[in-house]
XYZ file of N, CA, C and O in Angstrom:
600
model
N 87.816 118.716 79.657
C 87.257 117.402 79.464
C 87.543 116.573 80.714
O 88.680 116.522 81.189
N 86.507 115.932 81.233
C 86.645 115.100 82.433
C 86.570 113.602 82.125
O 87.108 112.803 82.863
N 85.885 113.234 81.026
C 85.721 111.827 80.653
C 86.105 111.638 79.193
O 85.793 112.486 78.359
N 86.762 110.506 78.922
C 87.118 110.168 77.551
C 86.871 108.683 77.344
O 87.434 107.843 78.045
N 85.990 108.370 76.395
C 85.645 106.988 76.100
C 86.097 106.664 74.676
O 85.512 107.134 73.710
N 87.135 105.848 74.577
C 87.659 105.426 73.273
C 87.417 103.943 73.033
O 88.079 103.323 72.195
N 86.464 103.366 73.749
C 86.152 101.943 73.656
C 85.939 101.521 72.205
O 85.222 102.184 71.449
N 86.585 100.402 71.843
C 86.399 99.813 70.518
C 87.247 100.417 69.429
O 87.269 99.906 68.310
N 87.958 101.489 69.706
C 88.865 102.071 68.721
C 90.187 101.319 68.773
O 90.706 101.031 69.839
N 90.728 100.990 67.640
C 91.982 100.243 67.581
C 93.156 101.203 67.709
O 93.767 101.600 66.722
N 93.464 101.559 68.930
C 94.508 102.544 69.184
C 95.910 101.965 69.050
O 96.801 102.624 68.525
N 96.107 100.772 69.578
C 97.444 100.178 69.535
C 98.486 101.135 70.058
O 98.374 101.668 71.150
N 99.509 101.407 69.275
C 100.590 102.297 69.702
C 100.203 103.769 69.705
O 100.977 104.599 70.168
N 99.017 104.105 69.207
C 98.544 105.494 69.274
C 98.294 105.925 70.714
O 98.108 107.105 70.985
N 98.315 104.959 71.629
C 98.205 105.297 73.046
C 99.350 106.231 73.434
O 99.202 107.069 74.319
N 100.469 106.132 72.724
C 101.595 107.033 72.992
C 101.190 108.489 72.781
O 101.602 109.366 73.540
N 100.385 108.752 71.763
C 99.913 110.119 71.517
C 98.979 110.575 72.627
O 99.047 111.716 73.086
N 98.109 109.676 73.050
C 97.203 109.973 74.156
C 98.006 110.245 75.427
O 97.677 111.135 76.212
N 99.073 109.518 75.607
C 99.923 109.694 76.787
C 100.523 111.093 76.837
O 100.664 111.672 77.916
N 100.861 111.627 75.678
C 101.382 112.996 75.630
C 100.375 113.981 76.199
O 100.738 114.909 76.924
N 99.111 113.780 75.875
C 98.045 114.659 76.384
C 97.903 114.483 77.891
O 97.775 115.457 78.638
N 97.924 113.235 78.351
C 97.740 112.949 79.770
C 98.854 113.544 80.632
O 98.640 113.861 81.801
N 100.049 113.694 80.060
C 101.166 114.269 80.804
C 101.029 115.765 81.029
O 101.653 116.317 81.929
N 100.226 116.392 80.231
C 100.055 117.832 80.331
C 99.457 118.200 81.693
O 98.422 117.677 82.077
N 100.084 119.089 82.435
C 99.575 119.452 83.758
C 98.183 120.098 83.720
O 97.490 120.142 84.734
N 97.761 120.575 82.552
C 96.426 121.158 82.425
C 95.355 120.103 82.172
O 94.165 120.421 82.184
N 95.766 118.873 81.940
C 94.822 117.779 81.704
C 94.155 117.404 83.026
O 94.828 117.068 83.998
N 92.839 117.473 83.057
C 92.067 117.183 84.272
C 91.176 115.956 84.090
O 90.158 115.812 84.766
N 91.573 115.067 83.200
C 90.779 113.879 82.903
C 90.596 113.033 84.157
O 91.563 112.734 84.858
N 89.350 112.660 84.442
C 89.034 111.859 85.621
C 88.673 110.421 85.271
O 88.899 109.518 86.068
N 88.094 110.216 84.093
C 87.649 108.881 83.682
C 88.176 108.605 82.278
O 87.975 109.404 81.369
N 88.839 107.450 82.123
C 89.395 107.062 80.833
C 89.020 105.622 80.532
O 89.374 104.713 81.283
N 88.274 105.432 79.443
C 87.877 104.102 78.997
C 88.654 103.760 77.734
O 88.522 104.426 76.708
N 89.451 102.717 77.828
C 90.228 102.227 76.684
C 89.928 100.745 76.467
O 90.824 99.945 76.218
N 88.666 100.384 76.551
C 88.260 98.991 76.422
C 88.362 98.522 74.972
O 87.923 99.213 74.064
N 88.958 97.329 74.800
C 89.073 96.707 73.472
C 89.704 97.647 72.450
O 89.208 97.807 71.344
N 90.802 98.263 72.858
C 91.474 99.243 71.995
C 92.809 98.752 71.443
O 93.521 99.511 70.807
N 93.153 97.504 71.707
C 94.433 97.001 71.225
C 95.618 97.512 72.024
O 96.742 97.542 71.522
N 95.373 97.900 73.262
C 96.461 98.341 74.134
C 97.299 97.119 74.499
O 96.773 96.076 74.860
N 98.617 97.254 74.377
C 99.541 96.160 74.692
C 100.358 96.522 75.926
O 100.269 97.647 76.437
N 101.196 95.606 76.351
C 102.060 95.906 77.488
C 103.018 97.053 77.149
O 103.339 97.875 78.000
N 103.439 97.151 75.882
C 104.330 98.240 75.472
C 103.637 99.592 75.525
O 104.193 100.568 76.026
N 102.418 99.666 75.002
C 101.704 100.944 75.056
C 101.277 101.265 76.485
O 101.080 102.421 76.839
N 101.171 100.230 77.318
C 100.885 100.418 78.732
C 102.028 101.167 79.416
O 101.811 101.912 80.366
N 103.242 100.971 78.930
C 104.399 101.670 79.493
C 104.257 103.173 79.295
O 104.505 103.961 80.224
N 103.854 103.590 78.108
C 103.658 105.017 77.840
C 102.514 105.575 78.672
O 102.608 106.677 79.230
N 101.450 104.806 78.786
C 100.297 105.223 79.581
C 100.692 105.378 81.051
O 100.377 106.379 81.697
N 101.413 104.394 81.587
C 101.841 104.440 82.981
C 102.774 105.620 83.231
O 102.660 106.308 84.253
N 103.665 105.865 82.299
C 104.592 106.991 82.433
C 103.823 108.313 82.487
O 104.115 109.180 83.318
N 102.851 108.456 81.624
C 102.042 109.677 81.611
C 101.261 109.836 82.906
O 101.188 110.932 83.469
N 100.698 108.753 83.384
C 99.908 108.826 84.612
C 100.784 109.088 85.835
O 100.341 109.751 86.776
N 102.004 108.609 85.812
C 102.923 108.909 86.923
C 103.255 110.390 86.956
O 103.406 110.976 88.020
N 103.371 111.004 85.787
C 103.738 112.419 85.756
C 102.547 113.339 86.044
O 102.738 114.490 86.413
N 101.319 112.817 85.903
C 100.129 113.636 86.165
C 99.005 112.717 86.647
O 98.006 112.539 85.970
N 99.199 112.131 87.831
C 98.250 111.125 88.317
C 97.216 111.675 89.283
O 96.391 110.935 89.789
N 97.225 112.954 89.532
C 96.395 113.484 90.603
C 94.909 113.611 90.264
O 94.108 113.831 91.152
N 94.524 113.463 88.985
C 93.118 113.651 88.635
C 92.387 112.377 88.229
O 91.191 112.263 88.460
N 93.069 111.444 87.610
C 92.405 110.250 87.091
C 91.835 109.415 88.232
O 92.539 109.040 89.161
N 90.525 109.170 88.158
C 89.827 108.401 89.195
C 89.418 107.009 88.714
O 89.254 106.107 89.507
N 89.242 106.866 87.400
C 88.753 105.602 86.849
C 89.501 105.281 85.556
O 89.604 106.126 84.674
N 90.020 104.041 85.477
C 90.728 103.586 84.285
C 90.210 102.210 83.906
O 90.267 101.282 84.712
N 89.676 102.097 82.706
C 89.169 100.826 82.179
C 90.050 100.382 81.022
O 90.197 101.109 80.038
N 90.613 99.187 81.157
C 91.440 98.606 80.101
C 90.905 97.237 79.698
O 91.659 96.370 79.250
N 89.631 97.032 79.835
C 88.989 95.742 79.564
C 89.287 95.272 78.140
O 89.195 96.038 77.186
N 89.639 93.980 78.030
C 89.804 93.364 76.719
C 91.079 93.710 75.989
O 91.210 93.460 74.802
N 92.044 94.259 76.688
C 93.352 94.545 76.109
C 94.335 93.522 76.641
O 94.309 93.170 77.807
N 95.219 93.040 75.810
C 96.159 91.996 76.205
C 97.435 92.614 76.780
O 98.509 92.545 76.181
N 97.285 93.211 77.949
C 98.444 93.860 78.573
C 99.262 92.882 79.402
O 100.440 93.114 79.630
N 98.647 91.805 79.868
C 99.354 90.785 80.636
C 99.988 91.316 81.904
O 99.743 92.448 82.336
N 100.825 90.486 82.494
C 101.464 90.840 83.758
C 102.452 91.986 83.603
O 102.593 92.814 84.504
N 103.117 92.053 82.466
C 104.078 93.134 82.248
C 103.375 94.489 82.242
O 103.831 95.446 82.873
N 102.241 94.575 81.559
C 101.465 95.809 81.556
C 100.950 96.155 82.946
O 100.966 97.322 83.359
N 100.520 95.141 83.676
C 100.043 95.363 85.044
C 101.183 95.874 85.918
O 101.004 96.806 86.708
N 102.360 95.283 85.766
C 103.518 95.758 86.538
C 103.795 97.233 86.265
O 104.145 97.986 87.171
N 103.629 97.634 85.034
C 103.853 99.044 84.677
C 102.797 99.943 85.314
O 103.098 101.030 85.790
N 101.560 99.475 85.352
C 100.497 100.244 85.998
C 100.689 100.308 87.514
O 100.274 101.274 88.158
N 101.307 99.291 88.070
C 101.536 99.269 89.517
C 102.429 100.416 89.964
O 102.304 100.908 91.085
N 103.321 100.854 89.097
C 104.152 102.011 89.429
C 103.281 103.239 89.663
O 103.580 104.081 90.512
N 102.184 103.341 88.927
C 101.235 104.440 89.108
C 100.508 104.269 90.435
O 100.366 105.217 91.209
N 100.052 103.064 90.713
C 99.305 102.807 91.944
C 100.146 103.048 93.194
O 99.614 103.405 94.242
N 101.454 102.857 93.097
C 102.340 103.076 94.238
C 102.563 104.556 94.532
O 102.958 104.916 95.629
N 102.329 105.389 93.549
C 102.563 106.830 93.697
C 101.592 107.412 94.718
O 100.382 107.261 94.585
N 102.085 108.101 95.743
C 101.188 108.667 96.758
C 100.226 109.722 96.205
O 99.215 110.024 96.835
N 100.526 110.267 95.020
C 99.622 111.241 94.407
C 98.507 110.585 93.604
O 97.588 111.260 93.152
N 98.609 109.290 93.404
C 97.605 108.558 92.627
C 96.267 108.574 93.353
O 96.184 108.221 94.525
N 95.223 108.972 92.642
C 93.876 109.038 93.211
C 92.938 108.030 92.557
O 91.727 108.122 92.691
N 93.505 107.065 91.845
C 92.696 106.086 91.123
C 91.809 105.309 92.095
O 92.295 104.740 93.073
N 90.517 105.315 91.822
C 89.548 104.622 92.676
C 89.018 103.351 92.029
O 88.647 102.419 92.728
N 88.956 103.327 90.700
C 88.423 102.164 89.978
C 89.404 101.763 88.887
O 89.799 102.587 88.069
N 89.761 100.478 88.891
C 90.648 99.939 87.872
C 90.026 98.654 87.351
O 89.807 97.708 88.110
N 89.727 98.642 86.058
C 89.100 97.468 85.441
C 90.072 96.851 84.444
O 90.417 97.478 83.442
N 90.488 95.623 84.759
C 91.447 94.881 83.935
C 90.858 93.542 83.523
O 91.560 92.539 83.462
N 89.579 93.530 83.223
C 88.892 92.298 82.818
C 89.443 91.818 81.473
O 89.667 92.606 80.558
N 89.685 90.486 81.385
C 90.155 89.857 80.140
C 91.425 90.511 79.594
O 91.520 90.830 78.412
N 92.409 90.674 80.459
C 93.662 91.322 80.061
C 94.871 90.393 80.097
O 95.996 90.842 79.899
N 94.663 89.102 80.364
C 95.782 88.163 80.395
C 96.608 88.234 81.663
O 97.793 87.899 81.661
N 95.995 88.643 82.755
C 96.689 88.772 84.035
C 96.736 87.404 84.724
O 95.765 86.656 84.694
N 97.870 87.091 85.360
C 98.032 85.844 86.105
C 98.333 86.173 87.574
O 98.279 87.338 87.988
N 98.706 85.156 88.332
C 99.045 85.360 89.740
C 100.200 86.340 89.921
O 100.264 87.060 90.913
N 101.114 86.364 88.954
C 102.230 87.312 89.030
C 101.715 88.754 89.032
O 102.172 89.592 89.810
N 100.744 89.044 88.179
C 100.139 90.373 88.151
C 99.385 90.678 89.433
O 99.416 91.811 89.932
N 98.719 89.662 89.980
C 98.008 89.836 91.257
C 98.980 90.192 92.370
O 98.694 91.057 93.200
N 100.127 89.536 92.383
C 101.135 89.824 93.407
C 101.627 91.260 93.282
O 101.805 91.961 94.291
N 101.840 91.713 92.061
C 102.281 93.090 91.836
C 101.205 94.078 92.280
O 101.507 95.096 92.916
N 99.949 93.784 91.960
C 98.847 94.650 92.384
C 98.745 94.703 93.904
O 98.573 95.781 94.486
N 98.846 93.553 94.542
C 98.760 93.505 96.002
C 99.883 94.328 96.632
O 99.654 95.100 97.575
N 101.077 94.200 96.101
C 102.214 94.967 96.608
C 101.990 96.470 96.431
O 102.242 97.265 97.343
N 101.505 96.863 95.265
C 101.241 98.278 94.998
C 100.171 98.823 95.936
O 100.295 99.936 96.465
N 99.129 98.048 96.156
C 98.044 98.510 97.033
C 98.508 98.585 98.485
O 98.054 99.465 99.227
N 99.400 97.703 98.886
C 99.939 97.773 100.244
C 100.768 99.043 100.437
O 100.774 99.631 101.513
N 101.472 99.463 99.385
C 102.315 100.649 99.512
C 101.532 101.958 99.421
O 102.007 102.992 99.879
N 100.335 101.927 98.848
C 99.490 103.121 98.753
C 98.029 102.687 98.924
O 97.288 102.586 97.956
N 97.635 102.433 100.168
C 96.322 101.824 100.415
C 95.140 102.787 100.413
O 94.010 102.370 100.579
N 95.360 104.052 100.178
C 94.321 105.015 100.503
C 93.245 105.268 99.457
O 92.254 105.901 99.774
N 93.396 104.780 98.211
C 92.428 105.216 97.216
C 91.671 104.125 96.464
O 90.462 104.252 96.290
N 92.332 103.100 95.966
C 91.657 102.136 95.097
C 90.522 101.431 95.845
O 90.739 100.811 96.873
N 89.314 101.595 95.310
C 88.135 101.021 95.937
C 87.551 99.853 95.145
O 86.894 98.997 95.692
N 87.798 99.845 93.836
C 87.212 98.816 92.983
C 88.268 98.269 92.037
O 88.935 99.032 91.332
N 88.397 96.939 92.013
C 89.343 96.274 91.131
C 88.639 95.104 90.450
O 88.101 94.229 91.120
N 88.615 95.122 89.127
C 87.954 94.070 88.347
C 89.010 93.302 87.558
O 89.663 93.851 86.681
N 89.162 92.029 87.909
C 90.104 91.139 87.231
C 89.387 89.934 86.633
O 90.000 88.891 86.383
N 88.098 90.056 86.388
C 87.297 88.969 85.832
C 87.868 88.523 84.486
O 88.336 89.337 83.696
N 87.828 87.211 84.232
C 88.231 86.686 82.929
C 89.721 86.570 82.719
O 90.175 86.381 81.594
N 90.504 86.687 83.783
C 91.947 86.525 83.682
C 92.343 85.124 84.127
O 91.498 84.323 84.518
N 93.629 84.831 84.067
C 94.142 83.494 84.377
C 94.663 83.444 85.805
O 95.826 83.166 86.059
N 93.785 83.749 86.742
C 94.188 83.856 88.132
C 94.090 82.517 88.839
O 93.116 81.790 88.685
N 95.101 82.233 89.634
C 95.073 81.054 90.485
C 94.625 81.441 91.879
O 94.397 82.616 92.182
N 94.541 80.460 92.716
C 94.071 80.686 94.075
C 94.989 81.634 94.846
O 94.528 82.487 95.606
N 96.302 81.514 94.651
C 97.235 82.343 95.421
C 97.079 83.832 95.094
O 97.112 84.676 95.990
N 96.889 84.156 93.823
C 96.706 85.556 93.436
C 95.426 86.139 93.983
O 95.402 87.260 94.490
N 94.361 85.371 93.884
C 93.065 85.831 94.392
C 93.140 86.015 95.905
O 92.625 86.989 96.449
N 93.826 85.101 96.589
C 93.953 85.196 98.045
C 94.697 86.453 98.464
O 94.296 87.137 99.415
N 95.770 86.778 97.748
C 96.531 87.993 98.067
C 95.639 89.233 98.032
O 95.688 90.080 98.926
N 94.824 89.334 96.993
C 93.958 90.503 96.849
C 92.754 90.437 97.780
O 92.327 91.457 98.320
N 92.221 89.257 98.000
C 91.084 89.109 98.916
C 91.474 89.504 100.336
O 90.674 90.104 101.060
N 92.698 89.169 100.721
C 93.171 89.547 102.047
C 93.188 91.066 102.216
O 92.847 91.586 103.281
N 93.566 91.767 101.162
C 93.554 93.236 101.219
C 92.133 93.769 101.311
O 91.868 94.731 102.031
N 91.239 93.144 100.572
C 89.840 93.576 100.589
C 89.229 93.405 101.981
O 88.452 94.232 102.435
N 89.627 92.343 102.658
C 89.068 92.042 103.975
C 89.746 92.808 105.104
O 89.269 92.807 106.231
N 90.861 93.470 104.808
C 91.606 94.209 105.826
C 91.067 95.643 105.915
O 91.053 96.361 104.912
N 90.648 96.096 107.090
C 90.069 97.440 107.222
C 91.059 98.580 106.976
O 90.636 99.720 106.807
N 92.359 98.295 106.909
C 93.350 99.336 106.642
C 93.380 99.748 105.173
O 93.981 100.749 104.824
N 92.739 98.950 104.335
C 92.737 99.228 102.902
C 91.335 99.620 102.470
O 90.348 99.181 103.036
N 91.244 100.442 101.432
C 89.956 100.971 100.975
C 89.266 100.080 99.951
O 88.152 100.374 99.543
N 89.932 99.006 99.526
C 89.361 98.134 98.489
C 88.025 97.552 98.964
O 87.976 96.825 99.946
N 86.962 97.944 98.276
C 85.615 97.516 98.647
C 85.088 96.439 97.720
O 84.347 95.539 98.141
N 85.438 96.512 96.438
C 84.923 95.577 95.442
C 86.096 94.919 94.729
O 86.962 95.604 94.179
N 86.102 93.599 94.753
C 87.108 92.819 94.051
C 86.381 91.753 93.244
O 85.746 90.878 93.809
N 86.458 91.859 91.930
C 85.841 90.873 91.047
C 86.954 90.063 90.396
O 87.812 90.602 89.727
N 86.904 88.761 90.620
C 87.896 87.858 90.035
C 87.169 86.759 89.303
O 87.613 85.820 88.881
């Protein structure tokens, strides 16, 4: 299986079960949609842990409409910092992210600039400073970020 779309399913803490599958070295999932699934910052921890242990295949992660907030984003940043991470698209629209989450994302992208090409933060509580941090990365030719939606 290369794509898994669980959009609209109320997974909540069942993300922990999904994380067990993602940790499996035989898992070759490239695209994962978990939009409006009730993912929280706590279940984000399990997801991030799984992706850190097997991050070499996932190219696209959608978490639109989940209230993961800055804490969940910080947990995902550990994945983005991993040099084995191949994530190219990350969609965090309407996830309760603030400037603190933007700062964490910017830091993670600076430490591993080679893959993320698309970042969607539309509908979050971003201030000018957070948007500026990420816009600067988008405008810098050393980073691959091509699309930034805020």
